[in-house]
Amino acid sequence: MAIPLQIRVQAAAAQLVFALPRPLRRLIAGRPVRIDGQELALDAQVLLRLQKVSGAGLGTGEVPNARTMLEAGQLVINGRRTEGVTTREVTIPSGDTSLEATLYTPDGLPEPSGLLVFYHGGGWVVGSRTTHDGAASYLAKHAGVRVLSVEYRLAPEAPFPAAADDALAAFDFAHAKAANLGADPDRIAVGGDSAGGNLTAVVALETTRRGGPAPAFQLLLYPAVDFTTRRRSRALFGENLFLTDESMTWFEGHYVPEGTDKADPRLSPLLASDHSGLPPAYVVTAGFDPLRDEGEAYAEKLRAAGVSVALSRQEDLIHGFLSFTGIGTRFREAVSEVAGALRLGLADTKTTS
């Protein structure tokens, strides 16, 4: 797909801004932002200033326009795929429909390898394999695993529980067709960011409770896990920090049909009655994120149930940082840590022991 001239200009301008000396970037960003004993990273503050200047928003207005804006925004801040990764398209059956997916394979990676079934973020309404192409290829290359990025159905065309059903179908497909994907069926993880983190938690719960094949590892990046409670972080960070209180309400309004029980574990996995026996988890939160507190509450719930959990709060970052590796350095540092955790979580114990 040809990138429009306006987007190429905006991307070049963003790169120039982030290449400026730190004092000039601080001048552009303004005074440091400190909330709840944390200081916002300069890279994040510069990004938010550029977002404000461009007028871009997340989860506002008409759905088609919101989707277009997110696609364009990702081309500006994370438009290039990581080198040394090849792709092929995969079709996944899901009930009466089929899903498209992209398989990312680092060059030279032997078979069978670990595999991450990846669910993109975007509030179950926006986002796609395209918006998360850079993130998926980055994780594949730096974690040394294959990544299957899934195009699950979006609301409002397909509201809850369609995305959850698709996410489960994608994991089952990956496990059943592991050999065709070059993967080890015993080393398949599920992972995703934001709404994708929600779907990750749901798949881990559903597969464990049914007693069938379950993921070996779960990667939860600033996940949404509870639709029933407004926590303190939503009040602290619900304005002017990328994901807003208003946009969260907008996403919920499109994804959750009226009359739905919001305590349903397929919607609010934090509220499941039993979390024991779930796969080991790496939970990442962002300090300046409305979802921070519920993600950390989920990590504590897993730990209390005896699940092996590592919790990492990137206290100086904002929601969505997985998709910002194309600018600055701080976002790449955080995502490199995520990739390291994924590499460790899917390590081949037969060769490392």
mmCIF file of C-alpha atoms in Angstrom:
data_model
loop_
_atom_site.group_PDB
_atom_site.id
_atom_site.type_symbol
_atom_site.label_atom_id
_atom_site.label_comp_id
_atom_site.label_asym_id
_atom_site.label_seq_id
_atom_site.Cartn_x
_atom_site.Cartn_y
_atom_site.Cartn_z
ATOM 1 C CA MET A 1 0.000 0.000 0.000
ATOM 2 C CA ALA A 2 1.368 3.382 -1.000
ATOM 3 C CA ILE A 3 1.766 5.759 1.930
ATOM 4 C CA PRO A 4 0.099 9.140 1.247
ATOM 5 C CA LEU A 5 2.388 12.140 0.947
ATOM 6 C CA GLN A 6 0.838 13.843 3.990
ATOM 7 C CA ILE A 7 1.589 10.807 6.165
ATOM 8 C CA ARG A 8 5.149 10.587 4.875
ATOM 9 C CA VAL A 9 5.660 14.271 5.722
ATOM 10 C CA GLN A 10 4.219 13.815 9.222
ATOM 11 C CA ALA A 11 6.385 10.755 9.808
ATOM 12 C CA ALA A 12 9.514 12.617 8.695
ATOM 13 C CA ALA A 13 8.617 15.560 10.927
ATOM 14 C CA ALA A 14 8.133 13.256 13.922
ATOM 15 C CA GLN A 15 11.514 11.648 13.340
ATOM 16 C CA LEU A 16 13.140 15.083 13.164
ATOM 17 C CA VAL A 17 11.536 16.152 16.434
ATOM 18 C CA PHE A 18 12.671 13.025 18.250
ATOM 19 C CA ALA A 19 16.192 13.443 16.873
ATOM 20 C CA LEU A 20 16.545 16.905 18.426
ATOM 21 C CA PRO A 21 18.811 17.381 21.455
ATOM 22 C CA ARG A 22 17.105 16.681 24.753
ATOM 23 C CA PRO A 23 16.868 20.396 25.799
ATOM 24 C CA LEU A 24 14.987 21.208 22.588
ATOM 25 C CA ARG A 25 12.662 18.224 23.019
ATOM 26 C CA ARG A 26 11.989 19.370 26.579
ATOM 27 C CA LEU A 27 11.180 22.834 25.240
ATOM 28 C CA ILE A 28 8.663 21.324 22.820
ATOM 29 C CA ALA A 29 7.173 19.020 25.446
ATOM 30 C CA GLY A 30 6.849 21.625 28.178
ATOM 31 C CA ARG A 31 7.387 21.204 31.894
ATOM 32 C CA PRO A 32 7.724 17.652 33.235
ATOM 33 C CA VAL A 33 4.442 15.937 34.075
ATOM 34 C CA ARG A 34 4.352 14.340 37.521
ATOM 35 C CA ILE A 35 1.332 12.429 38.803
ATOM 36 C CA ASP A 36 1.049 9.894 41.627
ATOM 37 C CA GLY A 37 4.750 10.056 42.401
ATOM 38 C CA GLN A 38 5.735 9.280 38.802
ATOM 39 C CA GLU A 39 7.327 11.428 36.099
ATOM 40 C CA LEU A 40 6.219 10.983 32.504
ATOM 41 C CA ALA A 41 9.024 10.006 30.120
ATOM 42 C CA LEU A 42 10.137 12.817 27.833
ATOM 43 C CA ASP A 43 9.534 10.635 24.770
ATOM 44 C CA ALA A 44 5.944 10.070 25.875
ATOM 45 C CA GLN A 45 5.417 13.741 26.599
ATOM 46 C CA VAL A 46 6.745 14.750 23.174
ATOM 47 C CA LEU A 47 4.459 12.203 21.512
ATOM 48 C CA LEU A 48 1.447 13.569 23.357
ATOM 49 C CA ARG A 49 2.353 17.107 22.304
ATOM 50 C CA LEU A 50 2.562 16.013 18.656
ATOM 51 C CA GLN A 51 -0.766 14.223 19.029
ATOM 52 C CA LYS A 52 -2.356 17.384 20.381
ATOM 53 C CA VAL A 53 -0.954 19.508 17.551
ATOM 54 C CA SER A 54 -2.217 17.046 14.920
ATOM 55 C CA GLY A 55 -5.665 16.830 16.490
ATOM 56 C CA ALA A 56 -5.563 13.031 16.469
ATOM 57 C CA GLY A 57 -7.606 11.143 19.038
ATOM 58 C CA LEU A 58 -8.252 7.545 20.070
ATOM 59 C CA GLY A 59 -11.767 6.204 20.186
ATOM 60 C CA THR A 60 -13.846 9.247 19.257
ATOM 61 C CA GLY A 61 -16.358 10.162 16.572
ATOM 62 C CA GLU A 62 -17.659 7.842 13.882
ATOM 63 C CA VAL A 63 -16.188 4.340 13.823
ATOM 64 C CA PRO A 64 -14.918 4.353 10.208
ATOM 65 C CA ASN A 65 -13.108 7.643 10.795
ATOM 66 C CA ALA A 66 -11.632 6.416 14.079
ATOM 67 C CA ARG A 67 -10.259 3.355 12.308
ATOM 68 C CA THR A 68 -8.758 5.445 9.523
ATOM 69 C CA MET A 69 -7.146 7.850 11.984
ATOM 70 C CA LEU A 70 -5.507 5.013 13.922
ATOM 71 C CA GLU A 71 -4.181 3.416 10.724
ATOM 72 C CA ALA A 72 -2.683 6.752 9.644
ATOM 73 C CA GLY A 73 -1.278 7.477 13.078
ATOM 74 C CA GLN A 74 0.569 4.177 13.201
ATOM 75 C CA LEU A 75 2.208 4.924 9.866
ATOM 76 C CA VAL A 76 3.577 8.106 11.449
ATOM 77 C CA ILE A 77 4.974 6.632 14.654
ATOM 78 C CA ASN A 78 5.667 2.999 13.808
ATOM 79 C CA GLY A 79 5.382 2.605 10.073
ATOM 80 C CA ARG A 80 8.245 0.229 9.294
ATOM 81 C CA ARG A 81 8.350 -3.514 9.774
ATOM 82 C CA THR A 82 11.380 -4.881 11.612
ATOM 83 C CA GLU A 83 13.955 -6.176 9.140
ATOM 84 C CA GLY A 84 14.865 -9.844 9.065
ATOM 85 C CA VAL A 85 11.281 -11.089 9.403
ATOM 86 C CA THR A 86 9.258 -12.755 6.650
ATOM 87 C CA THR A 87 5.475 -13.096 6.557
ATOM 88 C CA ARG A 88 2.797 -15.283 5.064
ATOM 89 C CA GLU A 89 -0.962 -15.066 5.200
ATOM 90 C CA VAL A 90 -3.024 -17.661 7.070
ATOM 91 C CA THR A 91 -6.780 -18.275 7.158
ATOM 92 C CA ILE A 92 -8.360 -19.454 10.422
ATOM 93 C CA PRO A 93 -11.873 -20.971 10.637
ATOM 94 C CA SER A 94 -14.039 -19.523 13.422
ATOM 95 C CA GLY A 95 -17.572 -20.852 13.617
ATOM 96 C CA ASP A 96 -19.465 -19.870 10.477
ATOM 97 C CA THR A 97 -16.811 -17.386 9.415
ATOM 98 C CA SER A 98 -13.076 -17.277 8.807
ATOM 99 C CA LEU A 99 -10.369 -14.966 10.086
ATOM 100 C CA GLU A 100 -7.310 -13.651 8.355
ATOM 101 C CA ALA A 101 -3.976 -13.778 10.148
ATOM 102 C CA THR A 102 -0.335 -13.040 9.402
ATOM 103 C CA LEU A 103 2.479 -15.371 10.427
ATOM 104 C CA TYR A 104 5.767 -13.588 11.195
ATOM 105 C CA THR A 105 8.928 -15.694 11.069
ATOM 106 C CA PRO A 106 12.390 -14.352 11.920
ATOM 107 C CA ASP A 107 14.917 -15.241 9.228
ATOM 108 C CA GLY A 108 16.822 -18.403 10.057
ATOM 109 C CA LEU A 109 14.543 -19.466 12.933
ATOM 110 C CA PRO A 110 14.528 -23.284 13.017
ATOM 111 C CA GLU A 111 11.445 -25.473 13.255
ATOM 112 C CA PRO A 112 9.725 -26.132 15.499
ATOM 113 C CA SER A 113 9.887 -22.894 17.464
ATOM 114 C CA GLY A 114 7.836 -21.120 20.059
ATOM 115 C CA LEU A 115 4.777 -19.297 18.717
ATOM 116 C CA LEU A 116 2.880 -16.280 20.018
ATOM 117 C CA VAL A 117 -0.790 -16.027 19.023
ATOM 118 C CA PHE A 118 -1.150 -12.249 19.083
ATOM 119 C CA TYR A 119 -4.334 -10.208 19.532
ATOM 120 C CA HIS A 120 -4.020 -6.517 18.669
ATOM 121 C CA GLY A 121 -5.323 -3.681 20.797
ATOM 122 C CA GLY A 122 -7.854 -1.042 19.813
ATOM 123 C CA GLY A 123 -10.775 -1.325 22.210
ATOM 124 C CA TRP A 124 -12.359 -4.212 20.224
ATOM 125 C CA VAL A 125 -13.494 -1.496 17.757
ATOM 126 C CA VAL A 126 -10.410 -0.152 15.969
ATOM 127 C CA GLY A 127 -6.957 -1.562 15.254
ATOM 128 C CA SER A 128 -5.862 -4.345 12.931
ATOM 129 C CA ARG A 129 -2.917 -6.456 11.852
ATOM 130 C CA THR A 130 -1.780 -3.363 9.941
ATOM 131 C CA THR A 131 -1.716 -1.067 12.965
ATOM 132 C CA HIS A 132 0.266 -3.681 14.895
ATOM 133 C CA ASP A 133 2.509 -4.878 12.082
ATOM 134 C CA GLY A 134 5.536 -3.140 13.583
ATOM 135 C CA ALA A 135 4.805 -4.549 17.039
ATOM 136 C CA ALA A 136 4.310 -8.118 15.794
ATOM 137 C CA SER A 137 7.482 -8.096 13.705
ATOM 138 C CA TYR A 138 9.477 -6.522 16.571
ATOM 139 C CA LEU A 139 8.369 -9.223 19.012
ATOM 140 C CA ALA A 140 9.073 -11.976 16.500
ATOM 141 C CA LYS A 141 12.602 -10.757 15.803
ATOM 142 C CA HIS A 142 13.645 -9.843 19.328
ATOM 143 C CA ALA A 143 11.967 -12.752 21.123
ATOM 144 C CA GLY A 144 13.113 -15.282 18.547
ATOM 145 C CA VAL A 145 9.645 -16.784 18.048
ATOM 146 C CA ARG A 146 7.010 -17.008 15.374
ATOM 147 C CA VAL A 147 4.061 -14.639 15.799
ATOM 148 C CA LEU A 148 0.570 -15.291 14.446
ATOM 149 C CA SER A 149 -1.230 -11.926 14.397
ATOM 150 C CA VAL A 150 -5.005 -12.436 14.261
ATOM 151 C CA GLU A 151 -7.609 -10.234 12.546
ATOM 152 C CA TYR A 152 -10.489 -10.959 14.912
ATOM 153 C CA ARG A 153 -13.923 -9.456 14.284
ATOM 154 C CA LEU A 154 -14.547 -5.927 15.553
ATOM 155 C CA ALA A 155 -17.525 -4.173 17.122
ATOM 156 C CA PRO A 156 -20.024 -2.687 16.527
ATOM 157 C CA GLU A 157 -20.446 -4.973 13.506
ATOM 158 C CA ALA A 158 -19.575 -7.981 15.691
ATOM 159 C CA PRO A 159 -20.019 -7.106 19.392
ATOM 160 C CA PHE A 160 -19.143 -9.226 22.434
ATOM 161 C CA PRO A 161 -18.580 -12.154 22.527
ATOM 162 C CA ALA A 162 -17.452 -12.341 18.881
ATOM 163 C CA ALA A 163 -13.878 -11.204 19.538
ATOM 164 C CA ALA A 164 -13.528 -13.625 22.453
ATOM 165 C CA ASP A 165 -14.850 -16.490 20.326
ATOM 166 C CA ASP A 166 -12.419 -15.610 17.534
ATOM 167 C CA ALA A 167 -9.485 -15.383 19.925
ATOM 168 C CA LEU A 168 -10.227 -18.863 21.267
ATOM 169 C CA ALA A 169 -10.640 -20.252 17.754
ATOM 170 C CA ALA A 170 -7.279 -18.771 16.769
ATOM 171 C CA PHE A 171 -5.481 -20.472 19.655
ATOM 172 C CA ASP A 172 -7.160 -23.804 18.917
ATOM 173 C CA PHE A 173 -6.166 -23.492 15.258
ATOM 174 C CA ALA A 174 -2.571 -22.680 16.150
ATOM 175 C CA HIS A 175 -2.352 -25.690 18.434
ATOM 176 C CA ALA A 176 -3.989 -28.073 15.944
ATOM 177 C CA LYS A 177 -1.930 -26.787 12.999
ATOM 178 C CA ALA A 178 1.320 -26.187 14.870
ATOM 179 C CA ALA A 179 3.369 -28.310 12.467
ATOM 180 C CA ASN A 180 2.076 -26.311 9.478
ATOM 181 C CA LEU A 181 3.031 -23.093 11.254
ATOM 182 C CA GLY A 182 6.527 -24.305 12.126
ATOM 183 C CA ALA A 183 5.647 -24.265 15.814
ATOM 184 C CA ASP A 184 6.078 -26.545 18.796
ATOM 185 C CA PRO A 185 2.542 -27.275 20.110
ATOM 186 C CA ASP A 186 3.910 -27.322 23.660
ATOM 187 C CA ARG A 187 5.356 -23.808 23.298
ATOM 188 C CA ILE A 188 2.413 -21.715 22.130
ATOM 189 C CA ALA A 189 1.740 -18.475 23.997
ATOM 190 C CA VAL A 190 -1.142 -16.045 23.756
ATOM 191 C CA GLY A 191 -0.571 -12.331 24.080
ATOM 192 C CA GLY A 192 -1.856 -8.900 23.234
ATOM 193 C CA ASP A 193 -2.147 -5.299 24.302
ATOM 194 C CA SER A 194 -5.128 -3.499 25.835
ATOM 195 C CA ALA A 195 -8.225 -5.145 24.298
ATOM 196 C CA GLY A 196 -5.843 -7.821 23.049
ATOM 197 C CA GLY A 197 -4.672 -8.304 26.618
ATOM 198 C CA ASN A 198 -8.288 -8.837 27.603
ATOM 199 C CA LEU A 199 -8.678 -11.500 24.911
ATOM 200 C CA THR A 200 -5.420 -13.107 26.048
ATOM 201 C CA ALA A 201 -6.709 -13.462 29.600
ATOM 202 C CA VAL A 202 -10.021 -14.829 28.342
ATOM 203 C CA VAL A 203 -8.341 -17.472 26.181
ATOM 204 C CA ALA A 204 -6.088 -18.564 29.041
ATOM 205 C CA LEU A 205 -9.123 -18.925 31.322
ATOM 206 C CA GLU A 206 -11.365 -20.684 28.812
ATOM 207 C CA THR A 207 -8.768 -23.190 27.652
ATOM 208 C CA THR A 208 -7.687 -24.038 31.194
ATOM 209 C CA ARG A 209 -11.220 -24.525 32.491
ATOM 210 C CA ARG A 210 -12.314 -26.772 29.619
ATOM 211 C CA GLY A 211 -9.350 -29.099 30.250
ATOM 212 C CA GLY A 212 -8.141 -29.161 26.656
ATOM 213 C CA PRO A 213 -4.963 -27.753 25.107
ATOM 214 C CA ALA A 214 -4.001 -24.503 26.845
ATOM 215 C CA PRO A 215 -1.286 -21.892 26.235
ATOM 216 C CA ALA A 216 2.142 -22.414 27.717
ATOM 217 C CA PHE A 217 2.464 -18.716 28.557
ATOM 218 C CA GLN A 218 0.381 -15.534 28.549
ATOM 219 C CA LEU A 219 1.655 -12.058 27.703
ATOM 220 C CA LEU A 220 -0.685 -9.365 29.055
ATOM 221 C CA LEU A 221 0.204 -5.822 28.011
ATOM 222 C CA TYR A 222 -1.760 -3.130 29.887
ATOM 223 C CA PRO A 223 -4.865 -5.346 29.723
ATOM 224 C CA ALA A 224 -8.489 -4.365 30.264
ATOM 225 C CA VAL A 225 -9.816 -6.996 32.653
ATOM 226 C CA ASP A 226 -12.787 -5.531 34.567
ATOM 227 C CA PHE A 227 -15.790 -3.683 33.143
ATOM 228 C CA THR A 228 -17.532 -3.402 36.515
ATOM 229 C CA THR A 229 -15.273 -1.070 38.513
ATOM 230 C CA ARG A 230 -13.762 2.388 37.969
ATOM 231 C CA ARG A 231 -10.405 2.289 39.693
ATOM 232 C CA ARG A 232 -8.246 5.147 40.925
ATOM 233 C CA SER A 233 -5.951 5.116 37.879
ATOM 234 C CA ARG A 234 -8.890 5.873 35.582
ATOM 235 C CA ALA A 235 -9.527 9.084 37.493
ATOM 236 C CA LEU A 236 -5.832 9.993 37.702
ATOM 237 C CA PHE A 237 -4.917 9.377 34.066
ATOM 238 C CA GLY A 238 -8.189 9.670 32.185
ATOM 239 C CA GLU A 239 -7.419 12.939 30.413
ATOM 240 C CA ASN A 240 -4.765 14.000 27.881
ATOM 241 C CA LEU A 241 -2.665 10.824 28.153
ATOM 242 C CA PHE A 242 -3.598 9.024 24.897
ATOM 243 C CA LEU A 243 -6.226 6.620 26.259
ATOM 244 C CA THR A 244 -8.892 8.742 27.924
ATOM 245 C CA ASP A 245 -11.900 8.104 30.116
ATOM 246 C CA GLU A 246 -14.090 9.325 27.249
ATOM 247 C CA SER A 247 -12.550 6.913 24.758
ATOM 248 C CA MET A 248 -12.909 3.997 27.169
ATOM 249 C CA THR A 249 -16.619 4.748 27.455
ATOM 250 C CA TRP A 250 -16.811 4.982 23.641
ATOM 251 C CA PHE A 251 -15.170 1.579 23.213
ATOM 252 C CA GLU A 252 -17.393 -0.070 25.802
ATOM 253 C CA GLY A 253 -20.502 1.402 24.197
ATOM 254 C CA HIS A 254 -19.664 -0.222 20.889
ATOM 255 C CA TYR A 255 -18.347 -3.562 22.183
ATOM 256 C CA VAL A 256 -20.730 -4.446 25.030
ATOM 257 C CA PRO A 257 -24.401 -4.895 24.036
ATOM 258 C CA GLU A 258 -27.002 -3.354 26.301
ATOM 259 C CA GLY A 259 -28.091 -5.765 29.016
ATOM 260 C CA THR A 260 -24.845 -7.759 29.023
ATOM 261 C CA ASP A 261 -23.647 -9.006 32.393
ATOM 262 C CA LYS A 262 -20.408 -7.059 32.723
ATOM 263 C CA ALA A 263 -19.162 -9.531 35.324
ATOM 264 C CA ASP A 264 -19.068 -12.293 32.689
ATOM 265 C CA PRO A 265 -15.472 -13.641 32.859
ATOM 266 C CA ARG A 266 -15.288 -13.578 29.055
ATOM 267 C CA LEU A 267 -15.640 -9.813 29.419
ATOM 268 C CA SER A 268 -14.125 -9.219 32.859
ATOM 269 C CA PRO A 269 -11.611 -12.043 33.441
ATOM 270 C CA LEU A 270 -10.566 -10.474 36.752
ATOM 271 C CA LEU A 271 -13.943 -11.580 38.129
ATOM 272 C CA ALA A 272 -13.634 -15.260 37.231
ATOM 273 C CA SER A 273 -14.346 -17.491 40.230
ATOM 274 C CA ASP A 274 -11.155 -19.511 39.844
ATOM 275 C CA HIS A 275 -7.773 -18.480 38.429
ATOM 276 C CA SER A 276 -5.812 -21.507 39.603
ATOM 277 C CA GLY A 277 -3.893 -23.576 37.084
ATOM 278 C CA LEU A 278 -3.550 -20.791 34.537
ATOM 279 C CA PRO A 279 -0.390 -20.522 32.407
ATOM 280 C CA PRO A 280 2.545 -18.468 33.700
ATOM 281 C CA ALA A 281 1.971 -14.790 32.985
ATOM 282 C CA TYR A 282 3.964 -11.664 32.282
ATOM 283 C CA VAL A 283 1.807 -8.628 33.043
ATOM 284 C CA VAL A 284 2.927 -5.183 31.908
ATOM 285 C CA THR A 285 1.284 -1.947 32.972
ATOM 286 C CA ALA A 286 2.030 1.685 32.173
ATOM 287 C CA GLY A 287 2.275 4.200 34.992
ATOM 288 C CA PHE A 288 0.240 6.889 33.199
ATOM 289 C CA ASP A 289 -2.538 4.582 31.995
ATOM 290 C CA PRO A 290 -6.192 4.524 33.110
ATOM 291 C CA LEU A 291 -5.952 0.707 32.973
ATOM 292 C CA ARG A 292 -2.921 0.534 35.269
ATOM 293 C CA ASP A 293 -4.676 -0.469 38.457
ATOM 294 C CA GLU A 294 -6.875 -3.199 37.000
ATOM 295 C CA GLY A 295 -3.915 -4.776 35.221
ATOM 296 C CA GLU A 296 -2.004 -4.872 38.483
ATOM 297 C CA ALA A 297 -5.055 -6.197 40.296
ATOM 298 C CA TYR A 298 -5.154 -9.047 37.794
ATOM 299 C CA ALA A 299 -1.505 -9.874 38.411
ATOM 300 C CA GLU A 300 -2.232 -10.023 42.135
ATOM 301 C CA LYS A 301 -5.293 -12.209 41.558
ATOM 302 C CA LEU A 302 -3.190 -14.662 39.533
ATOM 303 C CA ARG A 303 -0.436 -14.676 42.154
ATOM 304 C CA ALA A 304 -2.950 -15.340 44.929
ATOM 305 C CA ALA A 305 -4.238 -18.319 42.928
ATOM 306 C CA GLY A 306 -0.750 -19.806 42.767
ATOM 307 C CA VAL A 307 -0.016 -18.825 39.168
ATOM 308 C CA SER A 308 3.569 -17.884 38.314
ATOM 309 C CA VAL A 309 3.431 -14.141 37.540
ATOM 310 C CA ALA A 310 5.917 -11.401 36.745
ATOM 311 C CA LEU A 311 4.532 -7.869 36.959
ATOM 312 C CA SER A 312 6.364 -4.972 35.321
ATOM 313 C CA ARG A 313 5.091 -1.426 35.700
ATOM 314 C CA GLN A 314 6.670 0.887 33.125
ATOM 315 C CA GLU A 315 5.933 3.788 35.425
ATOM 316 C CA ASP A 316 6.965 6.619 33.073
ATOM 317 C CA LEU A 317 4.976 5.448 30.016
ATOM 318 C CA ILE A 318 1.479 5.774 28.600
ATOM 319 C CA HIS A 319 -1.035 3.296 27.261
ATOM 320 C CA GLY A 320 -0.236 1.891 23.825
ATOM 321 C CA PHE A 321 3.560 1.979 24.044
ATOM 322 C CA LEU A 322 3.894 -1.379 22.264
ATOM 323 C CA SER A 323 3.071 0.447 19.041
ATOM 324 C CA PHE A 324 5.453 3.382 19.508
ATOM 325 C CA THR A 325 8.805 1.705 18.852
ATOM 326 C CA GLY A 326 9.369 3.721 15.682
ATOM 327 C CA ILE A 327 10.104 6.940 17.610
ATOM 328 C CA GLY A 328 12.436 7.901 20.418
ATOM 329 C CA THR A 329 14.210 5.296 22.531
ATOM 330 C CA ARG A 330 12.185 4.841 25.718
ATOM 331 C CA PHE A 331 9.383 2.901 24.046
ATOM 332 C CA ARG A 332 11.836 0.474 22.443
ATOM 333 C CA GLU A 333 13.474 -0.117 25.818
ATOM 334 C CA ALA A 334 10.158 -1.163 27.311
ATOM 335 C CA VAL A 335 9.159 -3.368 24.365
ATOM 336 C CA SER A 336 12.594 -4.998 24.360
ATOM 337 C CA GLU A 337 11.917 -6.024 27.966
ATOM 338 C CA VAL A 338 8.599 -7.504 26.830
ATOM 339 C CA ALA A 339 10.360 -9.426 24.059
ATOM 340 C CA GLY A 340 12.871 -10.768 26.564
ATOM 341 C CA ALA A 341 10.077 -12.012 28.798
ATOM 342 C CA LEU A 342 8.416 -13.718 25.836
ATOM 343 C CA ARG A 343 11.691 -15.357 24.832
ATOM 344 C CA LEU A 344 12.120 -16.684 28.368
ATOM 345 C CA GLY A 345 8.485 -17.776 28.645
ATOM 346 C CA LEU A 346 8.732 -19.861 25.479
ATOM 347 C CA ALA A 347 12.261 -21.169 25.989
ATOM 348 C CA ASP A 348 12.752 -24.755 24.883
ATOM 349 C CA THR A 349 13.473 -26.461 28.188
ATOM 350 C CA LYS A 350 14.582 -29.627 26.336
ATOM 351 C CA THR A 351 17.550 -27.700 24.911
ATOM 352 C CA THR A 352 18.199 -25.290 27.786
ATOM 353 C CA SER A 353 18.098 -27.751 30.689
#
